[in-house]
Tab-separated table of C-alpha atoms and ligand atoms in Angstrom:
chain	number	residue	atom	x	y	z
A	1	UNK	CA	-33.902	-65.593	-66.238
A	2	UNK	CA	-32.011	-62.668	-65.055
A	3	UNK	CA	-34.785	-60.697	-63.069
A	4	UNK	CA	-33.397	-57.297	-64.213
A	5	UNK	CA	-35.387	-58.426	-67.409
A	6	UNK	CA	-38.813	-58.443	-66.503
A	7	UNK	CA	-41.286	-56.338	-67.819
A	8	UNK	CA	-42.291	-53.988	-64.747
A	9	UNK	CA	-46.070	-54.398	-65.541
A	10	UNK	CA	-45.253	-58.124	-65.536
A	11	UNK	CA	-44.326	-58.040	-61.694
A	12	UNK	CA	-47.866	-57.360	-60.322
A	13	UNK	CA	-49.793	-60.799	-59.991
A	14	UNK	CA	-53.296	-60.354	-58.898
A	15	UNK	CA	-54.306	-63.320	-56.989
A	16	UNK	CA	-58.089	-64.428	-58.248
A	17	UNK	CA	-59.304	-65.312	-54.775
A	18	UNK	CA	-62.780	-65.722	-55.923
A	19	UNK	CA	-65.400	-68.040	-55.641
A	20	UNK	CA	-66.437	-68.447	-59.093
A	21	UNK	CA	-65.165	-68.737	-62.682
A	22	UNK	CA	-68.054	-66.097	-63.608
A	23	UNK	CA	-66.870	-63.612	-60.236
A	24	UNK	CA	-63.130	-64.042	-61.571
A	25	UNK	CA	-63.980	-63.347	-65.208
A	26	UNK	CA	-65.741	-60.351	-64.158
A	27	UNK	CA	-62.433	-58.985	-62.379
A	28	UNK	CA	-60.373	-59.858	-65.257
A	29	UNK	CA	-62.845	-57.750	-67.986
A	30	UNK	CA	-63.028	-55.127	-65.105
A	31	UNK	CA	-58.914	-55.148	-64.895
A	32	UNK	CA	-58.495	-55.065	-68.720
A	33	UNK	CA	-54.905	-54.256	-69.818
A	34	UNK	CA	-53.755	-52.819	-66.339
A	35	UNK	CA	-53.107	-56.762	-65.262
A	36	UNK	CA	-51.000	-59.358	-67.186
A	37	UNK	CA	-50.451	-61.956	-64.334
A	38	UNK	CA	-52.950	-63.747	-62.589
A	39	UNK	CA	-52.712	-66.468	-59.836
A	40	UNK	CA	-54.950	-69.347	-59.183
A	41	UNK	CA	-54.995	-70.945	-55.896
A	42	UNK	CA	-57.135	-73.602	-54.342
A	43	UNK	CA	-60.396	-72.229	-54.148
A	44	UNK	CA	-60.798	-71.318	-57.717
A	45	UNK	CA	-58.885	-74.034	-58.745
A	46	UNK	CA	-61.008	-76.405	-57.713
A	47	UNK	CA	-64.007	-74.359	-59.452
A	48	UNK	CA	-63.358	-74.284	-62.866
A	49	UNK	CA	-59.831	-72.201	-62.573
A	50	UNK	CA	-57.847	-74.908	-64.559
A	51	UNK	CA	-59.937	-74.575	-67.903
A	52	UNK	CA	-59.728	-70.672	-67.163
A	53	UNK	CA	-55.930	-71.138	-66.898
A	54	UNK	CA	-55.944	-72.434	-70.140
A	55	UNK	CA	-58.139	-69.692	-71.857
A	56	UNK	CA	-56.514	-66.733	-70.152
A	57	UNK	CA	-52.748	-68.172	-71.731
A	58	UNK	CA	-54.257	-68.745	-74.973
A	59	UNK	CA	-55.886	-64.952	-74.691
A	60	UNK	CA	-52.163	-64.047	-73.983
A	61	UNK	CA	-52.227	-63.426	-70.231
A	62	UNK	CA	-49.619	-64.760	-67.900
A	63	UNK	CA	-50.760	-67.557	-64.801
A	64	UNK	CA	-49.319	-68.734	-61.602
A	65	UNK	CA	-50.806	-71.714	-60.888
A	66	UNK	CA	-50.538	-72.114	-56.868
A	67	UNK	CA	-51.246	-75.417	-56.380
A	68	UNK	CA	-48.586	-76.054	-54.058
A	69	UNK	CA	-47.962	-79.750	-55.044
A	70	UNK	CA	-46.320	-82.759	-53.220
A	71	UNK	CA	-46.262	-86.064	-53.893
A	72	UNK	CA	-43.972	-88.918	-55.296
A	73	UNK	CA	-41.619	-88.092	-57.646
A	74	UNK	CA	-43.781	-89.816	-60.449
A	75	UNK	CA	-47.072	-88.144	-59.551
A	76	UNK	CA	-45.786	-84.518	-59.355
A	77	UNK	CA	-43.952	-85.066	-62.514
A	78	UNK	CA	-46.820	-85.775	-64.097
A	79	UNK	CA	-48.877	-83.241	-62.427
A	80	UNK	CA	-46.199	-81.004	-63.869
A	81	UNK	CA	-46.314	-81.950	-67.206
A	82	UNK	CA	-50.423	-81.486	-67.390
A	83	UNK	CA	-50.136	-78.054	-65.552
A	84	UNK	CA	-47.019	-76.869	-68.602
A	85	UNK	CA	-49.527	-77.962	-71.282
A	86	UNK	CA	-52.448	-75.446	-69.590
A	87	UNK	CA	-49.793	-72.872	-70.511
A	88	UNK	CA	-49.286	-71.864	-66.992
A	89	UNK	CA	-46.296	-69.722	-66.851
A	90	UNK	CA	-45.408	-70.210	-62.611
A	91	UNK	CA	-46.757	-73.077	-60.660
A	92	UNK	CA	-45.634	-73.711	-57.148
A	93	UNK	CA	-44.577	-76.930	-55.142
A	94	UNK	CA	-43.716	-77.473	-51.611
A	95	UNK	CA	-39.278	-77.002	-51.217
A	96	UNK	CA	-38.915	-81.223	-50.479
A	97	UNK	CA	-35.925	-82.370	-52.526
A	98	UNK	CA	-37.834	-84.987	-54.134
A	99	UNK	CA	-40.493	-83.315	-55.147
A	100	UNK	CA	-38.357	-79.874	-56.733
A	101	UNK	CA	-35.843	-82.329	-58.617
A	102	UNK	CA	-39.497	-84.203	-60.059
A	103	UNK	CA	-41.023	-80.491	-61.242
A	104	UNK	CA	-37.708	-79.027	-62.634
A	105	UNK	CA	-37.198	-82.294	-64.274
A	106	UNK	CA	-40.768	-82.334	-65.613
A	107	UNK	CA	-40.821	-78.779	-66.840
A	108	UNK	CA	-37.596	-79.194	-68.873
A	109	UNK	CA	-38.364	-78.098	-72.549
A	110	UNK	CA	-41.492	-76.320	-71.759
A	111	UNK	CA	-42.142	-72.382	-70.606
A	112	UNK	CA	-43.386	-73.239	-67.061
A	113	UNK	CA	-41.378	-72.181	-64.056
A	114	UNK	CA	-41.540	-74.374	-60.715
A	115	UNK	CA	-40.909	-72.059	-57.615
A	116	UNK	CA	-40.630	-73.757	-54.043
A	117	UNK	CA	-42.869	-72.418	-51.113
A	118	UNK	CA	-40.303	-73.226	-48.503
A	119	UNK	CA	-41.966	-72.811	-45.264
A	120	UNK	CA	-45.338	-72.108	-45.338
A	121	UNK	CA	-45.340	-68.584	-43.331
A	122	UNK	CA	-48.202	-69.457	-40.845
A	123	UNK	CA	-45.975	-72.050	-39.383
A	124	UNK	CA	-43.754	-71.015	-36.349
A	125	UNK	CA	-40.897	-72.678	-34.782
A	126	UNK	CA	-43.522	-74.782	-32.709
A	127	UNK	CA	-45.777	-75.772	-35.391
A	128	UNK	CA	-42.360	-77.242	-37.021
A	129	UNK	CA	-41.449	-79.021	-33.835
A	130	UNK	CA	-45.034	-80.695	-33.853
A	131	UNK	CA	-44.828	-81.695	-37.090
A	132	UNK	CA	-41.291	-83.480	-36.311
A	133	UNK	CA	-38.766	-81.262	-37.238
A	134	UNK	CA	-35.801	-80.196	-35.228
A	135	UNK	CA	-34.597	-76.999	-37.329
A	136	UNK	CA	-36.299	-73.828	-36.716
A	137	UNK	CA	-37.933	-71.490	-39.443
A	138	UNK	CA	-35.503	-69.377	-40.402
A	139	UNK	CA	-32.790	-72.225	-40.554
A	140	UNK	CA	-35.292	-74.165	-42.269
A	141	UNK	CA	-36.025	-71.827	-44.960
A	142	UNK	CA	-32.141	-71.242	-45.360
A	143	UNK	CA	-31.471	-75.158	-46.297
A	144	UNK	CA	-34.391	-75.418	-48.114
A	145	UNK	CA	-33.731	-72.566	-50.466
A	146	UNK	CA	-29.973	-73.776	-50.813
A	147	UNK	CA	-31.990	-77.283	-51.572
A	148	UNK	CA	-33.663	-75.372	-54.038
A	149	UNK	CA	-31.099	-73.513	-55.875
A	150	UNK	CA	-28.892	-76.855	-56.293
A	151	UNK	CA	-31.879	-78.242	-57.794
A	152	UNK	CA	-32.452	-75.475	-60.809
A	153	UNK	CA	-35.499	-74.357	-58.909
A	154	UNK	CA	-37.027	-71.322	-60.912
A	155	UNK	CA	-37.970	-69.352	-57.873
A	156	UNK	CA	-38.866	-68.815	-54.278
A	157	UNK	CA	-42.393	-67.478	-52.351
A	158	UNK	CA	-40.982	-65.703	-49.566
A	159	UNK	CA	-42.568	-62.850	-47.491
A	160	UNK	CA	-41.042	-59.631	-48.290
A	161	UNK	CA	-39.163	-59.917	-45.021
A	162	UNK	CA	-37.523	-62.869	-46.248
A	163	UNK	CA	-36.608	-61.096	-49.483
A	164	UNK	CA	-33.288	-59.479	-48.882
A	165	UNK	CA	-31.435	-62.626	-46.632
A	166	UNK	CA	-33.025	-64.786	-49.697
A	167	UNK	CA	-31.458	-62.878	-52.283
A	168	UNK	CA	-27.755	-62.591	-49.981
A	169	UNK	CA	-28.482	-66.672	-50.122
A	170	UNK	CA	-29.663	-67.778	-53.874
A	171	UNK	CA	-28.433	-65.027	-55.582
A	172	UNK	CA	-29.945	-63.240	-58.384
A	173	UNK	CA	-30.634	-66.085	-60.408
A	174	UNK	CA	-34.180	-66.720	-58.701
A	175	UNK	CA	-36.877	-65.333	-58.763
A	176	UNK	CA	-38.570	-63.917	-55.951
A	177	UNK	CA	-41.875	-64.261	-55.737
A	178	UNK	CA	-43.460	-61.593	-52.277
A	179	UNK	CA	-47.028	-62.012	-51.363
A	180	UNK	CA	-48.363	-59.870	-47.865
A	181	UNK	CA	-48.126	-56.697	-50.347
A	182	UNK	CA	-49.887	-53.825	-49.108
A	183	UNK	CA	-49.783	-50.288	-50.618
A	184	UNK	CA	-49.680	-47.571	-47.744
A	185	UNK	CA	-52.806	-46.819	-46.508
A	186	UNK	CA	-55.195	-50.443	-47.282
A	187	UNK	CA	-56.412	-52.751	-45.156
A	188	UNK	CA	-54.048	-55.292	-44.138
A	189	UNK	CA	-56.463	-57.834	-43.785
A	190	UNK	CA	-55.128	-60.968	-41.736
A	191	UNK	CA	-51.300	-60.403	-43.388
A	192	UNK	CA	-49.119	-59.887	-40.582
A	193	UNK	CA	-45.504	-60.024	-41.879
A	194	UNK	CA	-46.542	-57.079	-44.948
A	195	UNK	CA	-44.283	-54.450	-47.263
A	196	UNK	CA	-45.364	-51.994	-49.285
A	197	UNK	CA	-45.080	-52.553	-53.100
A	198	UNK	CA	-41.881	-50.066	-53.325
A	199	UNK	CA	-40.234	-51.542	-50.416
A	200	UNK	CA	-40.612	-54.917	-51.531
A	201	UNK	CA	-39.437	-54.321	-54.589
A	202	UNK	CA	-36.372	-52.122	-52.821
A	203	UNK	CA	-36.023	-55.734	-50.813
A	204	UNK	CA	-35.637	-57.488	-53.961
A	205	UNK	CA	-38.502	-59.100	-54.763
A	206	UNK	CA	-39.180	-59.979	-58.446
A	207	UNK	CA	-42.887	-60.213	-58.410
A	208	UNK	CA	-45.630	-59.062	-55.966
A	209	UNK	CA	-48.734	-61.261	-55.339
A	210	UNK	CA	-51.415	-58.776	-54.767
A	211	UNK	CA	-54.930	-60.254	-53.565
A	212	UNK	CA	-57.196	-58.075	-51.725
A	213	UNK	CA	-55.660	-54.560	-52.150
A	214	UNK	CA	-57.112	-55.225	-55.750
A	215	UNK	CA	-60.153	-57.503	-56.602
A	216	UNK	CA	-61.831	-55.891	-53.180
A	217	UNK	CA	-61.009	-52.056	-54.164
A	218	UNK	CA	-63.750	-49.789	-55.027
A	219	UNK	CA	-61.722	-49.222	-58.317
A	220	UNK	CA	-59.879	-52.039	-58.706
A	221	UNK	CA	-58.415	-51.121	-62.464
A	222	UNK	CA	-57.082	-47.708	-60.368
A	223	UNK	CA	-55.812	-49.437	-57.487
A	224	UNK	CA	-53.732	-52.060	-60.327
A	225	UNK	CA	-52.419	-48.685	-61.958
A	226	UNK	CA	-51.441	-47.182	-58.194
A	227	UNK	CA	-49.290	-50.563	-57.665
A	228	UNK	CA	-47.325	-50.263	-61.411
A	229	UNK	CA	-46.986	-47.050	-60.530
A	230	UNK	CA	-45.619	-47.746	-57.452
A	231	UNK	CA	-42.811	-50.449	-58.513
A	232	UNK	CA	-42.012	-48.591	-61.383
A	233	UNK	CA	-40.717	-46.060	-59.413
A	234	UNK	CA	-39.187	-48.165	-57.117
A	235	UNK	CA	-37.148	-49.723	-59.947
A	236	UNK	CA	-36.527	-46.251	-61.670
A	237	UNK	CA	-38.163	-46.891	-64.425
B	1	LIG	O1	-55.360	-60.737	-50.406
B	1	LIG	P1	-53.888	-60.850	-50.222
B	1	LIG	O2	-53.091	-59.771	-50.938
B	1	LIG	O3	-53.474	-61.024	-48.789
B	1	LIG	O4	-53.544	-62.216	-51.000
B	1	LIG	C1	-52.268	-62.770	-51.021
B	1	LIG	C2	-52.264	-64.041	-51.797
B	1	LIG	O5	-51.000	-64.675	-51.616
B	1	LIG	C3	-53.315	-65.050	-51.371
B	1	LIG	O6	-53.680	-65.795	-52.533
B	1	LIG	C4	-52.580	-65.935	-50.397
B	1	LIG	O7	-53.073	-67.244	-50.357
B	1	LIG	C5	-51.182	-65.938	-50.983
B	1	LIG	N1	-50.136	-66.226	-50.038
B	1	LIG	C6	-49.915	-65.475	-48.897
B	1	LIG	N2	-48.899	-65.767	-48.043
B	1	LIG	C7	-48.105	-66.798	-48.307
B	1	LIG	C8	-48.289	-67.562	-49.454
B	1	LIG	C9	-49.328	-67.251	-50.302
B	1	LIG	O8	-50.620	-64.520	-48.636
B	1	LIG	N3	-47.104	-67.046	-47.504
């Protein structure tokens, strides 16, 4: 698991934010070979992404499953166990101790990886406080990442901002997972907190979670191939 290992074209995941199994297949034909790792979130998820899951790993494509799961220790352990026989390669669940010691337990002899979303970034110090907590974000995300580590988590999402004080903290036996990627000059949408793909990568992030910048280009094989480009220079490869 030592990131150093991973295939550069590996650490792109496009993020199949589409309605549709049909509008996500069509992205995934129009993609080809430039894309090897796709994430499904909620709103395909819940149309028809699971059996998709399944197809894409058996047509030898890599998926990060971000389900985000919490629940009692039985129920996400067997969550867990359904999502590793799909073939997904990532799935993610929400940094409570509980719930990571259930998934890393659960994923034991099997090729998934569990990484923890530690604080989910559209909460600030006062959406924490209202939801009963007395640590702030940043110390939050520091325990729970510590949490995480102890626990054999697999990785962490963490903005690209996060990156570099998450790395000083767990080391470089996690992976990092970055999301609020943009590649100079495209719409940044409604990410605030956003890197480009080199200077993520320079921040030591492990994989980028690409959405928009892709599957709404005018040529979204081209833009794909701008990104590789892009970290594989980074990385001096
Ligand atoms: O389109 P865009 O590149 O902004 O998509 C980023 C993807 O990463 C989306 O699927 C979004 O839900 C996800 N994500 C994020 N920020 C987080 C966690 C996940 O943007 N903190």
């Amino acid at each position: 698991m030592q990131p150093a290992k991973i295939a550069p074209r590996d650490r792109l995941i496009v993020a199949l934010d589409l309605p549709s199994v049909a509008a996500a297949e069509a992205m995934i034909e129009t993609l080809g070979d430039s894309v090897s790792f796709y994430k499904i979130g909620y709103q395909l998820g819940y149309a028809g992404g699971l059996p998709l899951a399944k197809q894409l790993a058996s047509r030898g494509k890599k998926i990060f499953l971000d389900l985000k799961m919490h629940d009692i220790g039985n129920t996400v352990a067997r969550g867990v166990e359904s999502v590793a026989a799909l073939g997904a390669t990532f799935l993610t669940v929400h940094a409570y101790p509980q719930t990571m010691k259930a998934a890393v337990e659960a994923r034991a002899g099997t090729s998934l990886k569990i990484l923890a979303v530690t604080v989910l970034t559209s909460y600030d110090d006062s959406d924490l406080h209202a939801a009963g907590y007395r640590l702030n974000v940043s110390d939050l995300v520091e325990a729970r990442a510590r949490q995480a580590q102890a626990l054999g988590i697999d990785g962490i999402v963490s903005s690209p901002e996060e990156a570099a004080a998450l790395r000083r903290i767990v080391g470089d036996q996690i992976h990092l997972v970055t999301p609020g990627i943009r590649p100079a000059g495209s719409a940044t949408g409604d990410q605030k907190r956003i890197m480009t793909p080199a200077r993520a990568i320079a921040a030591g992030a492990d994989y980028l979670v690409v959405g928009r910048p892709v599957v709404e280009a005018a040529d979204p094989k081209a833009a794909a191939e701008a990104i590789h480009a892009e970290i594989s220079q980074a990385l001096g490869a």
